[in-house]
Amino acid sequence: DTAGQERFRSLIPSYIRDSSVAVIVYDVASRQSFLNTSKWIEEVRTERGR
């Protein structure tokens, strides 16, 4: 997570590529946080090729 700081967004793909596992979590008090989980799942699938 980049905590909303877009300047770090470009680092995410390399972290995903080098990872063995991804854990997607969200804030139960934030609907937007939950809705963002699909974006993170898709990003992991894209980078990991699955």
CSV table of N, CA and C in Angstrom, one decimal, residues 23-50:
chain,number,residue,atom,x,y,z
A,23,VAL,N,-1.3,-10.8,0.4
A,23,VAL,CA,-2.4,-10.8,1.3
A,23,VAL,C,-3.2,-9.5,1.1
A,24,ILE,N,-4.4,-9.6,0.7
A,24,ILE,CA,-5.2,-8.4,0.5
A,24,ILE,C,-6.1,-8.1,1.7
A,25,VAL,N,-6.0,-7.0,2.3
A,25,VAL,CA,-6.7,-6.6,3.5
A,25,VAL,C,-7.5,-5.3,3.2
A,26,TYR,N,-8.5,-5.0,4.0
A,26,TYR,CA,-9.2,-3.8,3.9
A,26,TYR,C,-9.7,-3.3,5.2
A,27,ASP,N,-10.1,-2.1,5.3
A,27,ASP,CA,-10.6,-1.5,6.5
A,27,ASP,C,-12.1,-1.7,6.5
A,28,VAL,N,-12.6,-2.5,7.5
A,28,VAL,CA,-14.0,-2.8,7.5
A,28,VAL,C,-14.9,-1.6,7.7
A,29,ALA,N,-14.3,-0.5,8.2
A,29,ALA,CA,-15.1,0.8,8.4
A,29,ALA,C,-15.1,1.6,7.1
A,30,SER,N,-14.5,1.2,6.1
A,30,SER,CA,-14.4,2.0,4.8
A,30,SER,C,-14.8,1.2,3.6
A,31,ARG,N,-16.0,1.6,3.1
A,31,ARG,CA,-16.5,0.9,1.9
A,31,ARG,C,-15.5,1.0,0.7
A,32,GLN,N,-14.9,2.2,0.6
A,32,GLN,CA,-13.9,2.4,-0.5
A,32,GLN,C,-12.7,1.5,-0.4
A,33,SER,N,-12.3,1.3,0.8
A,33,SER,CA,-11.2,0.3,1.1
A,33,SER,C,-11.6,-1.1,0.6
A,34,PHE,N,-12.8,-1.5,0.9
A,34,PHE,CA,-13.2,-2.8,0.4
A,34,PHE,C,-13.3,-2.8,-1.1
A,35,LEU,N,-13.8,-1.8,-1.7
A,35,LEU,CA,-14.0,-1.7,-3.2
A,35,LEU,C,-12.6,-1.7,-3.9
A,36,ASN,N,-11.6,-1.2,-3.2
A,36,ASN,CA,-10.2,-1.2,-3.8
A,36,ASN,C,-9.6,-2.6,-3.8
A,37,THR,N,-10.1,-3.5,-3.1
A,37,THR,CA,-9.5,-4.9,-3.0
A,37,THR,C,-9.5,-5.5,-4.4
A,38,SER,N,-10.5,-5.3,-5.2
A,38,SER,CA,-10.6,-5.8,-6.6
A,38,SER,C,-9.5,-5.3,-7.4
A,39,LYS,N,-9.1,-4.0,-7.3
A,39,LYS,CA,-8.0,-3.4,-8.0
A,39,LYS,C,-6.7,-4.0,-7.6
A,40,TRP,N,-6.5,-4.3,-6.3
A,40,TRP,CA,-5.3,-4.9,-5.9
A,40,TRP,C,-5.2,-6.4,-6.3
A,41,ILE,N,-6.3,-7.1,-6.3
A,41,ILE,CA,-6.3,-8.5,-6.8
A,41,ILE,C,-5.9,-8.5,-8.3
A,42,GLU,N,-6.5,-7.6,-9.1
A,42,GLU,CA,-6.2,-7.6,-10.5
A,42,GLU,C,-4.7,-7.2,-10.7
A,43,GLU,N,-4.2,-6.3,-10.0
A,43,GLU,CA,-2.8,-5.9,-10.1
A,43,GLU,C,-1.9,-7.0,-9.8
A,44,VAL,N,-2.2,-7.8,-8.8
A,44,VAL,CA,-1.4,-9.0,-8.5
A,44,VAL,C,-1.5,-10.0,-9.6
A,45,ARG,N,-2.6,-10.2,-10.1
A,45,ARG,CA,-2.8,-11.2,-11.2
A,45,ARG,C,-2.1,-10.8,-12.4
A,46,THR,N,-2.1,-9.5,-12.7
A,46,THR,CA,-1.4,-9.0,-13.9
A,46,THR,C,0.1,-9.1,-13.8
A,47,GLU,N,0.6,-8.8,-12.6
A,47,GLU,CA,2.1,-8.8,-12.4
A,47,GLU,C,2.6,-10.3,-12.3
A,48,ARG,N,1.8,-11.1,-11.7
A,48,ARG,CA,2.2,-12.5,-11.5
A,48,ARG,C,1.8,-13.4,-12.6
A,49,GLY,N,1.1,-12.9,-13.6
A,49,GLY,CA,0.7,-13.7,-14.8
A,49,GLY,C,-0.3,-14.8,-14.5
A,50,ARG,N,-1.2,-14.6,-13.6
A,50,ARG,CA,-2.2,-15.6,-13.2
A,50,ARG,C,-3.6,-15.0,-13.2
